[in-house]
XYZ file of C-alpha atoms in Angstrom:
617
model
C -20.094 5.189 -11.779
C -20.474 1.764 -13.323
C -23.021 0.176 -15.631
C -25.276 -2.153 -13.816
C -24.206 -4.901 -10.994
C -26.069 -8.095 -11.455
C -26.556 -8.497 -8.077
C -25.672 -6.030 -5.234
C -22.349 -6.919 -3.264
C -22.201 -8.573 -0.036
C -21.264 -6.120 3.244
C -17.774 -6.199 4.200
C -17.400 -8.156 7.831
C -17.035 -6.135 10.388
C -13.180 -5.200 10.817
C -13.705 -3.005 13.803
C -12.372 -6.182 15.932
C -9.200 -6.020 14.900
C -8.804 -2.547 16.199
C -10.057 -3.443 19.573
C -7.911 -6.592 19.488
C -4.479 -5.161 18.980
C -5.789 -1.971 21.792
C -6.715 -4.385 24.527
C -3.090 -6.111 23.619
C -1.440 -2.827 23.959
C -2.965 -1.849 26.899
C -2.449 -5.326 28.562
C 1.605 -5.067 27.452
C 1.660 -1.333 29.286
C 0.200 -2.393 32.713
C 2.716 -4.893 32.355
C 5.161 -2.115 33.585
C 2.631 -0.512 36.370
C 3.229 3.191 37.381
C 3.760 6.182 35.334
C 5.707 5.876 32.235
C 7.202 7.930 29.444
C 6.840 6.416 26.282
C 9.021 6.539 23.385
C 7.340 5.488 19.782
C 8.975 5.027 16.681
C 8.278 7.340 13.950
C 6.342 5.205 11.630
C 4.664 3.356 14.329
C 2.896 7.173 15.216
C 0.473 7.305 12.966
C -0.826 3.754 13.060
C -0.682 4.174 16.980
C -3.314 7.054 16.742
C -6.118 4.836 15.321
C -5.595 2.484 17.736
C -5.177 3.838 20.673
C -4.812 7.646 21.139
C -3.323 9.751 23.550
C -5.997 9.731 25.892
C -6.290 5.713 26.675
C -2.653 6.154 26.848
C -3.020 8.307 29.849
C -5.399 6.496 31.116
C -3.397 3.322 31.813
C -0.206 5.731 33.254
C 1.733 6.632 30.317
C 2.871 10.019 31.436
C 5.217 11.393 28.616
C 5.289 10.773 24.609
C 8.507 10.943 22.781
C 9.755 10.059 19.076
C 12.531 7.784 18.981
C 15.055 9.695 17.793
C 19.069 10.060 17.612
C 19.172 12.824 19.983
C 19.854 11.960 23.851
C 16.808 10.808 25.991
C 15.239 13.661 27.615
C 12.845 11.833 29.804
C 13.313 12.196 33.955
C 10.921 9.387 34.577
C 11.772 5.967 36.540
C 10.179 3.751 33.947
C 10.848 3.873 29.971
C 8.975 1.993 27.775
C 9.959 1.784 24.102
C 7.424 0.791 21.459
C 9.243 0.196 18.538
C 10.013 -1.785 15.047
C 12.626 -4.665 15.747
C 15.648 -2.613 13.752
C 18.897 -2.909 14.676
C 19.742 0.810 15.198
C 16.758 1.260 17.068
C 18.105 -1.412 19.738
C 21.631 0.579 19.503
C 19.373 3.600 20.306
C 18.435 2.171 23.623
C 21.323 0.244 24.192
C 22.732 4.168 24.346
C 20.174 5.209 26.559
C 20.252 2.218 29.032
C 24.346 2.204 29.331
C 24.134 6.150 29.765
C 22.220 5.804 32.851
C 24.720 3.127 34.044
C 27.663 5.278 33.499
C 25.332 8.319 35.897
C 24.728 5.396 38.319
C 21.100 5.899 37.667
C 18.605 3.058 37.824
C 15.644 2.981 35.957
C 12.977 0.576 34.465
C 13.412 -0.497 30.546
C 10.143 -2.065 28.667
C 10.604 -2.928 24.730
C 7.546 -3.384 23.167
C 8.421 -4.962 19.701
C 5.601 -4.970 16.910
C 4.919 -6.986 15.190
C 7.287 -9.579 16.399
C 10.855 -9.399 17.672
C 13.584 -10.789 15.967
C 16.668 -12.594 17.150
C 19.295 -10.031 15.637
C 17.527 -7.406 17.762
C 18.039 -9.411 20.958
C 21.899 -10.057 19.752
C 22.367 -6.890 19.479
C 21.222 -6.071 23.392
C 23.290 -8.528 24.269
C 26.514 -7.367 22.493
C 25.950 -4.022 23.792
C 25.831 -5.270 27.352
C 22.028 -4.477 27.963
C 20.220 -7.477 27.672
C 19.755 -8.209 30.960
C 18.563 -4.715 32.258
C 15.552 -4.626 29.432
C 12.325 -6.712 29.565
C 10.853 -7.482 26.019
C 7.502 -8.070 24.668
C 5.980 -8.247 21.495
C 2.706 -6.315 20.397
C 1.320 -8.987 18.198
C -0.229 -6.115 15.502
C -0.473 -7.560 12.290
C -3.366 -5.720 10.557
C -4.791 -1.664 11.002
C -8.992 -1.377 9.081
C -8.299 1.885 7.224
C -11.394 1.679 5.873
C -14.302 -0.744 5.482
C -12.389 -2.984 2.738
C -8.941 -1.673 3.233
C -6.547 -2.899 5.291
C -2.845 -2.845 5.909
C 0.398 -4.284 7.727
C 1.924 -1.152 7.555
C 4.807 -2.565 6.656
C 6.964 -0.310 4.278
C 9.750 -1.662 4.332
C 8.459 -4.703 3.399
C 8.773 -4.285 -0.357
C 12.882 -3.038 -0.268
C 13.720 -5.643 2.534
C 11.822 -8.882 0.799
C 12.389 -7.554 -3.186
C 15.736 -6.105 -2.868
C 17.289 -7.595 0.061
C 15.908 -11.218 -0.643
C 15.241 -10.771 3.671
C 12.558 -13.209 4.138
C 11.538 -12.084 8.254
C 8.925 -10.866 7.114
C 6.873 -13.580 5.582
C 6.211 -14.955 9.536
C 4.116 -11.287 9.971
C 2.225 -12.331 6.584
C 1.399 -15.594 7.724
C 0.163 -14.807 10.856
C -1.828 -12.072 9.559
C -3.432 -14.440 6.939
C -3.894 -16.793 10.227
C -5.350 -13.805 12.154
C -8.069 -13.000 9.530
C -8.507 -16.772 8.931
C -9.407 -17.106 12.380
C -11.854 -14.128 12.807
C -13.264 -14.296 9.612
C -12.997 -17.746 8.079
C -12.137 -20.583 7.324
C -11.854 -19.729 3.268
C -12.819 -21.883 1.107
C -10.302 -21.317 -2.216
C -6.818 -19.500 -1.941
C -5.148 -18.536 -5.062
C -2.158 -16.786 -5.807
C 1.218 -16.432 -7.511
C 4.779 -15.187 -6.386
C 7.267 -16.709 -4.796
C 6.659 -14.803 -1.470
C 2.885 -15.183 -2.506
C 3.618 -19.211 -1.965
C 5.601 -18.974 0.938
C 3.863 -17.285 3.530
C 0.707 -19.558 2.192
C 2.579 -22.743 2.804
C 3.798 -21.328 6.667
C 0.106 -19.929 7.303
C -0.895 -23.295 6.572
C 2.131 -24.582 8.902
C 0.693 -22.201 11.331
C -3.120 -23.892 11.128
C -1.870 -27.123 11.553
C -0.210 -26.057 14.558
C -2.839 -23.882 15.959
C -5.892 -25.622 17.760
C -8.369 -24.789 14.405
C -10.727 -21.840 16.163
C -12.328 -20.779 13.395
C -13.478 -24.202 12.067
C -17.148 -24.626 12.448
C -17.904 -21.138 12.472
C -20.032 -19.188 9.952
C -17.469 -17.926 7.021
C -17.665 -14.215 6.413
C -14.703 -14.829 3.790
C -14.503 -16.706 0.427
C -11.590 -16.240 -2.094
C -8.464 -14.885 -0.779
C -6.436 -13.992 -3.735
C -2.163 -13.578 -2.428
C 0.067 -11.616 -5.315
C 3.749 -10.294 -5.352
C 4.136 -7.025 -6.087
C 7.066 -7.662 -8.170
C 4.253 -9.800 -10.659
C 2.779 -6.411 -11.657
C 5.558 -3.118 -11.433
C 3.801 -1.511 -14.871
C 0.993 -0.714 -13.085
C 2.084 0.773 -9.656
C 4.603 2.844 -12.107
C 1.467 4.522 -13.874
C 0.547 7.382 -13.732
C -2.510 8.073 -11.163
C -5.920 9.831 -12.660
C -8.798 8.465 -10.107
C -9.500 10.947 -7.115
C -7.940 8.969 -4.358
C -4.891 8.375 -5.853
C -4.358 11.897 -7.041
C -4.648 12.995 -3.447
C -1.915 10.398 -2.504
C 0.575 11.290 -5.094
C 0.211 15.281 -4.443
C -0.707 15.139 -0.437
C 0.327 11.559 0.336
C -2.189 9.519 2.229
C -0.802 7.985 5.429
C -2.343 5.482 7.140
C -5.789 6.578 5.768
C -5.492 9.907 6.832
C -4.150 13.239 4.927
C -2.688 16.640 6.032
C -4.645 19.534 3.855
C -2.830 22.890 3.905
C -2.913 26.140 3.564
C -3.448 26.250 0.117
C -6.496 23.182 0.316
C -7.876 24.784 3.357
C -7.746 28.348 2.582
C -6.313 29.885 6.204
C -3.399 29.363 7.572
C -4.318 26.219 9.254
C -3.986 22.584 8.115
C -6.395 20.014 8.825
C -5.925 16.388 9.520
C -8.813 14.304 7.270
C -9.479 11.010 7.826
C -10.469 9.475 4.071
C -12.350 6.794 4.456
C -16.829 5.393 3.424
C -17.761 7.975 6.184
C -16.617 10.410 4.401
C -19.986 11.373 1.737
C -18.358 13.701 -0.385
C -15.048 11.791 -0.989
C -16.934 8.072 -0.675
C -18.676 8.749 -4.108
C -15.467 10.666 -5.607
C -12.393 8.256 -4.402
C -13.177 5.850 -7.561
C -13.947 8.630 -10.246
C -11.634 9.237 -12.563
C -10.325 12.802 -12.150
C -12.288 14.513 -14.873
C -15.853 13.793 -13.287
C -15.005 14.849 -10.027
C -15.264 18.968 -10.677
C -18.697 18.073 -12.317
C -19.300 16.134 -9.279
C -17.787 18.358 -6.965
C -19.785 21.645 -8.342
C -23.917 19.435 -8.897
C -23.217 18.916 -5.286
C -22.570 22.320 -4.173
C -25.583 23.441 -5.801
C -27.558 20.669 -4.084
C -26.576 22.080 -0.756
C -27.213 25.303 -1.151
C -30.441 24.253 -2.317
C -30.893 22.507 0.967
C -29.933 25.752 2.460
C -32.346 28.124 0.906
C -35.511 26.040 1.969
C -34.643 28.292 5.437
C -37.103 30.359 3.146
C -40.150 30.765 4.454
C -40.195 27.912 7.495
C -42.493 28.600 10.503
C -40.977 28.602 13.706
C -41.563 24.784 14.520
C -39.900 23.834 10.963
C -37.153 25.944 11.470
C -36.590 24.335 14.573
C -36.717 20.810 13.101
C -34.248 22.212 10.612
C -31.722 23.131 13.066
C -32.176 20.191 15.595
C -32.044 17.595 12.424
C -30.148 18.983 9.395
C -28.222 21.699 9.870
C -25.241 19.585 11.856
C -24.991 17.884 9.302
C -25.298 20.096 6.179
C -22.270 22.025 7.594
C -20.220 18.987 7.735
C -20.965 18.227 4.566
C -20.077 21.869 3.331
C -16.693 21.645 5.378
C -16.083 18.689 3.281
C -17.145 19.756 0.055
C -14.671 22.534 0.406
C -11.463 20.581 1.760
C -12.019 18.136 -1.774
C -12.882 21.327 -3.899
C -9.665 22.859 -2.336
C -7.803 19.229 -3.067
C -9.111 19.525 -6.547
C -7.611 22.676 -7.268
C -4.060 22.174 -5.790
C -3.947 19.056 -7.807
C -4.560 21.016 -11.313
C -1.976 23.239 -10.327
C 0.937 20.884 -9.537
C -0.172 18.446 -12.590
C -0.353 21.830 -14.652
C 3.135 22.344 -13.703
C 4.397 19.184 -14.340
C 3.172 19.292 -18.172
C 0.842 16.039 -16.673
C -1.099 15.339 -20.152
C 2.029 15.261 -21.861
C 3.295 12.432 -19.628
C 0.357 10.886 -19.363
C 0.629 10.704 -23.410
C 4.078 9.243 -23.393
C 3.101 6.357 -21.129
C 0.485 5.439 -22.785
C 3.251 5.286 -25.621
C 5.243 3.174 -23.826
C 2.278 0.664 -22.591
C 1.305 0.346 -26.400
C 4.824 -0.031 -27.830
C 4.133 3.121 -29.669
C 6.773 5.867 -30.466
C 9.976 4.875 -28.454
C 12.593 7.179 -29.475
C 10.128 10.031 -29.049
C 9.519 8.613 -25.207
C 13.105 8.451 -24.615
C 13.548 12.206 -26.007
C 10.540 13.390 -23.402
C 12.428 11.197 -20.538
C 15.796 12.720 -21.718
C 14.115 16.535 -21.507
C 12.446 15.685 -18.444
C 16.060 15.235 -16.765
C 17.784 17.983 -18.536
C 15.177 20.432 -17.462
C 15.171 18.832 -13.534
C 11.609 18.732 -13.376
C 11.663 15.638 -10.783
C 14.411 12.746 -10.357
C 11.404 10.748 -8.456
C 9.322 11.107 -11.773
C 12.256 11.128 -14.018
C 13.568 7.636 -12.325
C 9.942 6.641 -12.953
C 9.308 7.078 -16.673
C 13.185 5.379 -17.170
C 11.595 2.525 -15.043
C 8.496 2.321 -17.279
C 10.382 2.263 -20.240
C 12.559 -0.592 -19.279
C 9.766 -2.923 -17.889
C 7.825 -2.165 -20.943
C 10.751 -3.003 -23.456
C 12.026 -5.563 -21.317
C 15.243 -3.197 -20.854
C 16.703 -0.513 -22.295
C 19.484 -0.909 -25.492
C 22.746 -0.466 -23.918
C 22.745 2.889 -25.444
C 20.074 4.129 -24.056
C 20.596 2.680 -20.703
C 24.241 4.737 -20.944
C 22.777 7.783 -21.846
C 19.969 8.123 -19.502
C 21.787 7.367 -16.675
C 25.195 9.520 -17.548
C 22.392 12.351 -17.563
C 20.576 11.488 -14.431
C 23.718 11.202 -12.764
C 25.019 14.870 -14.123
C 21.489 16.611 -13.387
C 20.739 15.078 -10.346
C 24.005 14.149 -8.749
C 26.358 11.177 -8.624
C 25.151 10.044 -4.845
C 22.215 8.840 -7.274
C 24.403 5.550 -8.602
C 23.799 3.034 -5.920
C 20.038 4.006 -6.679
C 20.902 2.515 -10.024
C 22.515 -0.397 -9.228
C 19.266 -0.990 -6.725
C 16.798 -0.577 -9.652
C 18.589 -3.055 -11.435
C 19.399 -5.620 -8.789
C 15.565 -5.462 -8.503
C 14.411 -6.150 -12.159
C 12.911 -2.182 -12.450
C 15.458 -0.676 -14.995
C 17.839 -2.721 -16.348
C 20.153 -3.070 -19.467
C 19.859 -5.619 -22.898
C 22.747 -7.784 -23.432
C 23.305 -8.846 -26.828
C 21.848 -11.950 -28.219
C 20.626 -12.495 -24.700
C 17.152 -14.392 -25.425
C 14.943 -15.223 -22.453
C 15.305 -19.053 -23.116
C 19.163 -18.179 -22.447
C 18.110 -16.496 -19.179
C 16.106 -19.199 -18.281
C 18.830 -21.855 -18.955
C 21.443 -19.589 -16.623
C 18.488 -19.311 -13.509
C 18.211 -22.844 -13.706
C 21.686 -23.693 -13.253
C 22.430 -21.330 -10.583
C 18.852 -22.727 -8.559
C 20.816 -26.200 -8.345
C 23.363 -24.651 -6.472
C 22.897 -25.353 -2.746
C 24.427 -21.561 -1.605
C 22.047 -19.270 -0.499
C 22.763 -15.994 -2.104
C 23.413 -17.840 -5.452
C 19.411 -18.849 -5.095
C 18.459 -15.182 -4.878
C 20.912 -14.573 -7.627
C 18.799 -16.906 -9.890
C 15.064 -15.231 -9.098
C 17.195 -11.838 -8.976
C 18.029 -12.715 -12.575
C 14.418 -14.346 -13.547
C 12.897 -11.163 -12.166
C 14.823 -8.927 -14.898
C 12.783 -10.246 -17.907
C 9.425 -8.668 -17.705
C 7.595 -10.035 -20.981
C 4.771 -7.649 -20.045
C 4.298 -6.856 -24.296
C 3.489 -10.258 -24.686
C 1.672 -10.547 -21.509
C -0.345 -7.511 -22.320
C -1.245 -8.986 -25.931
C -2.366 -12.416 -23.998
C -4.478 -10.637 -21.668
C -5.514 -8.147 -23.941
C -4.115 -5.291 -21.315
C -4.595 -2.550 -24.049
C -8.645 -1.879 -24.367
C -9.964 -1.603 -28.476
C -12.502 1.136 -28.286
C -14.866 2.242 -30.981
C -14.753 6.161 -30.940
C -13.856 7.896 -27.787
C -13.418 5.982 -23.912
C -16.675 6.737 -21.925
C -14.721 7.663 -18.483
C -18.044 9.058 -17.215
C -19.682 5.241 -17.649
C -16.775 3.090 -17.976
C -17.024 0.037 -19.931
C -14.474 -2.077 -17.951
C -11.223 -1.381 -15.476
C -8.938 -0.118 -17.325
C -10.883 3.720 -16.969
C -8.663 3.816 -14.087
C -5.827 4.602 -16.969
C -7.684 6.852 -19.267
C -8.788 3.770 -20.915
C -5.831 3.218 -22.203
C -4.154 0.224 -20.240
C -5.991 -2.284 -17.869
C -4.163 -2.905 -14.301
C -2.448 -6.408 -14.947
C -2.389 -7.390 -11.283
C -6.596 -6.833 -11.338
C -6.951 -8.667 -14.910
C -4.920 -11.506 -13.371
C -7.170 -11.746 -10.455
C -10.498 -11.406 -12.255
C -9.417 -14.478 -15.015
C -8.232 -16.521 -11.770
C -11.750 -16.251 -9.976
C -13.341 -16.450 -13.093
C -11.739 -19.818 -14.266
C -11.507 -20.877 -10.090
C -7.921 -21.588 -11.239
C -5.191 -20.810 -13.381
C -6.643 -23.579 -15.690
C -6.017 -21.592 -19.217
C -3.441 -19.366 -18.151
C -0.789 -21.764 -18.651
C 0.880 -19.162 -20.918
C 0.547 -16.209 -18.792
C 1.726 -18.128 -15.737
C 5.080 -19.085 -17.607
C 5.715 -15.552 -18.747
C 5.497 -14.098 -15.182
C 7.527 -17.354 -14.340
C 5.383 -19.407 -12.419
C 5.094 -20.130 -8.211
C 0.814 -20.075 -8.621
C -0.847 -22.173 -6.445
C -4.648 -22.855 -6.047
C -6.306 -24.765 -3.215
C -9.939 -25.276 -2.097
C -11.400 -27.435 0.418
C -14.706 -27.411 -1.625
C -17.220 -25.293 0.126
C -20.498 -24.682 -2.085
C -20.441 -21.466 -3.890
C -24.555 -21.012 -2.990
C -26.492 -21.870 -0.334
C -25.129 -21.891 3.007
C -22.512 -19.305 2.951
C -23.305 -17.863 -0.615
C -22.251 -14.730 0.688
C -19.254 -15.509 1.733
C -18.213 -16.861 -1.801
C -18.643 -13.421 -3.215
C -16.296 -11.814 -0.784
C -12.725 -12.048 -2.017
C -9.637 -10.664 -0.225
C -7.029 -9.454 -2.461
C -3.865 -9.785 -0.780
C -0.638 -7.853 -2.097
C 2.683 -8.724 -0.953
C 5.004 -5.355 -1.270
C 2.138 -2.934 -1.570
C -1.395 -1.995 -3.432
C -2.298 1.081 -5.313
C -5.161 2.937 -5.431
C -5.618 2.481 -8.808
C -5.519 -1.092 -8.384
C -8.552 -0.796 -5.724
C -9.794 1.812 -7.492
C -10.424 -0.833 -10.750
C -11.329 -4.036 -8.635
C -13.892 -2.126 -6.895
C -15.219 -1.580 -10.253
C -15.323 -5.299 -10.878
C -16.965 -6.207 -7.808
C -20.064 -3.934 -8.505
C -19.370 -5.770 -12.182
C -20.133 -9.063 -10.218
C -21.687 -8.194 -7.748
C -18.855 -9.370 -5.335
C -16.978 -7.457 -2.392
C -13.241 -6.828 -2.649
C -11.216 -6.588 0.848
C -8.058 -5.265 -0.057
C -4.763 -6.627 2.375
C -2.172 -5.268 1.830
C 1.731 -4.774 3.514
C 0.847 -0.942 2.727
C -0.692 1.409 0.487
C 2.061 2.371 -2.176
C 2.686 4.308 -5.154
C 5.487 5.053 -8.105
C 6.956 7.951 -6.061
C 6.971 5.319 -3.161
C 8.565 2.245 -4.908
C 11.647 4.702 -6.001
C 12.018 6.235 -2.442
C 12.504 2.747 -1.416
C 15.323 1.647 -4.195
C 17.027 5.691 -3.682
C 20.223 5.379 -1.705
C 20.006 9.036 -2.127
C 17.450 11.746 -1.223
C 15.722 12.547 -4.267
């Protein structure tokens, strides 16, 4: 896809031990509680669950039953529950419920809660308030990081970004830490850390708490890691509100990837089946598709066909002994590949049809409006249509976001307007969502003669004041100013092309936009590693107000561990796009350097306002 590397890339390190790590935990926590068992999983914990262990080295270690945790009563008959769950609150009142139930039948039973990743003390508060503490045993399933793929992988962690960027609830940043510790450990020690964000800086300084603490096992070892590269999400919300156009994070935004895995159906498969695909580098067909941007991958899609029924017809005319050969050594194979072939033919297709629907070019021409400062009041007619005419409050709430972040909020008018007609076309439970969206920086209102030295001057009187909430208050109200027109002018965010964009041989990262707008969060990271410091970016770093940090313990960039130096793991605090490793994939092949992308978990536009929607939208 890209012009040529200067030198090829190193391989990723192997990840697979982190999968066998947290499944030998798992399995150790379950014969903790020997017999048979019925176990009860949390919803989102399912799916994740599944590539680590599935149902069958469940059974094997005496876990009879499976069932969701749910609000509905218990319906287990077995003398030993175990409960493997997130540490929420209502999931403790859950089996508070179940535990005192049994009491009041005079029944006595066994109670495991397996917390993961950590427990928290609320959770065991909670137990104790409801009279249960004593009757449960708790342990914690210490799984901080799930390999989707060779350089992906995630906390799974969804909440992360509404509980740390909304809530200003910091229990998370312990998990972060002791991930980054985790990966240090196995895979380290790295030599240069950059990053920027306040929660970017704190779970840095506790992970380095952590290592002081910890006994050092990774020092001395071979380094398999670099550059690790920590960023907020809240840094960069232009791009993640984007529009998607490469392959892979098409098929998230129609079919939504979950935990590296997607349900086709009906209408992908063609029967009246689904099927369960895992995406991921074993998959050939989608491998050398996931990074294209959409309009190459029917060209793709239909060369390759014809390659393998090419393959096919050399049946023609074999001898008995070739034919055999054939069969034995190819044909396995070639029919995988044509199952494949078909699913992401069948992707392809439903994809046209729901972006067909949505008039997707013409929105797709609006935000590039918006990232260019181009043509406002015909943006805001298009947003105001696209409400009146219900196409989608997700996408609706989306392009109002985009608007405000790239005008650094809307003119009280506007703000007025939009949301009076959000609210009457989409219903009035929809106001808290507003209230979140501003609380959160994503769509917020101009007040007059407001300047952003003014703003400044306000955030730095209320961070003096010792009360708690009144420090969130001040980042709350930093957070608000974007400045992403003049960041976008300093980074030069908006390509100048000659003539047309080559999207078939892409000049640089921003193809994963059309060409039309390069990821900020990527640019930021390539001019970091680039300078080895924010040396340069003085400006930049003020207008995304401030909290970078870079530290090395000055390792040699060649020689002994050269390799190592060219891996880099981007780490993103509140969730990564596939656009974003979409484009930094392109600039590792660019430098011939290997990206591993971290992240709390894989995210999107439709995601981020599902998170801030008090309402079902």
């Amino acid at each position: 896809m890209a012009s040529t590397a200067r030198r090829d890339a190193p391989e990723p390190p192997d990840f697979g031990i982190l999968k066998r790590l947290a499944r030998d935990q798992l399995i150790y926590l379950l014969e903790q509680l020997p017999g048979r068992k019925d176990l009860f999983i949390e919803p989102d914990l399912m799916s994740p669950l599944d590539r680590i262990a599935n149902v069958s080295v469940l059974k094997q270690h005496e876990v009879d039953k499976l069932y969701r945790v749910e609000n509905r009563p218990a319906p287990s008959t077995s003398d030993q529950l175990c409960f493997l769950v997130r540490p929420r609150v209502r999931t403790m009142r859950y089996i508070a419920d179940i535990v005192n139930a049994d009491k009041m039948s005079g029944r006595s039973r066994k109670y495991k809660i397996i917390f993961s990743p950590q427990k928290f003390y609320a959770c065991e508060m909670v137990l104790e308030e409801e009279g249960v503490f004593g009757d449960v045993t708790c342990d914690e399933w210490s799984f901080y990081l799930l390999p989707l793929d060779e350089d992906i992988i995630s906390m799974e962690l969804p909440e992360f970004f509404r509980d740390y960027f909304l809530e200003g609830d910091h229990r998370w940043i312990n998990s972060v830490a002791r991930a980054l510790q985790l990966l240090n450990s196995l895979y380290g020690p790295f030599s240069r850390v950059y990053g920027i964000g306040r929660c970017a800086k704190m779970s840095y300084e506790l992970w380095r708490d952590l290592e002081e603490e910890s006994e050092n096992d990774g020092q001395g070892r071979k380094p398999e890691i670099g550059n690790i590269f920590l960023m907020d999400r809240d840094m960069d919300y232009v791009t993640a509100l984007c529009s998607q156009v490469v392959y892979e994070g098409l098929v998230d935004d129609t079919f939504r990837i979950k935990c590296g895995s997607v349900d086709f159906g009906p209408e992908v498969t063609s029967s009246d089946k689904s099927i369960k695909v895992l995406l991921n580098a074993q998959d050939k067909i989608f491998s050398q598709i996931r990074n294209e941007h959409f309009s190459s991958v029917f060209g793709f899609l239909s060369q390759k066909s014809r390659n393998l029924q090419a393959q096919y017809d050399r049946r023609q005319g074999m001898d008995i002994k070739q034919m055999k050969n054939f069969v034995s050594q190819e044909l396995k194979g070639l029919k995988q590949e044509h199952r494949l072939l078909s699913l992401h033919i069948g992707a392809c297709e439903s994809i046209m049809k729901k972006k067909t629907k949505q008039d997707f070019q013409e929105m797709i021409k609006v935000e590039h409006a918006l990232l260019e400062g181009f043509d406002i009041r015909e943006s805001t007619s298009f947003i105001e249509e696209h409400i009146d005419r219900q196409v989608s409050p997700i996408e609706s709430l989306r392009l109002m976001c985009l608007l405000s972040i790239t005008e650094n909020g809307l003119i009280p008018k506007d703000y007025r307007s939009l949301k009076t007609q959000y609210l009457q076309s989409y219903g009035p439970e929809h106001l808290l969502t507003f209230h979140n969206l501003k609380r959160i920086g994503l769509l917020t209102e101009q007040a007059a003669g407001e300047t952003l030295t003014a703003v400044e001057s306000r955030v730095s009187k209320l961070v003096t004041d010792r009360a708690a909430g009144k420090i969130t208050d001040a980042f709350n109200s930093l957070a608000k100013k974007s400045n992403f027109r003049a960041i976008s002018k300093k980074l030069s965010l908006i390509p100048r092309v000659d003539g047309e964009y080559n999207l078939k041989m892409p000049p640089d990262m921003a193809y994963v936009f059309s060409g039309a707008y390069t990821p900020l969060s990527c640019k930021i990271v390539e001019q970091v590693l680039e300078r080895r410091g924010w040396q340069g970016l003085e400006e930049v770093v003020r207008l995304l107000n401030g909290n970078e940090f870079a530290m090395a313990d000055g390792a040699p960039e060649d020689g002994a561990g050269g390799d190592a130096q060219r891996v880099v793991v981007a780490v993103f605090l509140g969730g990564c796009t596939f656009s974003e490793i979409a484009a930094l994939r392109f600039l590792g092949k660019e430098r011939g350097c290997r990206f591993i992308f971290l992240t709390t978990a894989i995210t999107s536009s439709a995601r981020m306002m599902e998170a801030m929607a008090e309402a079902k939208a």
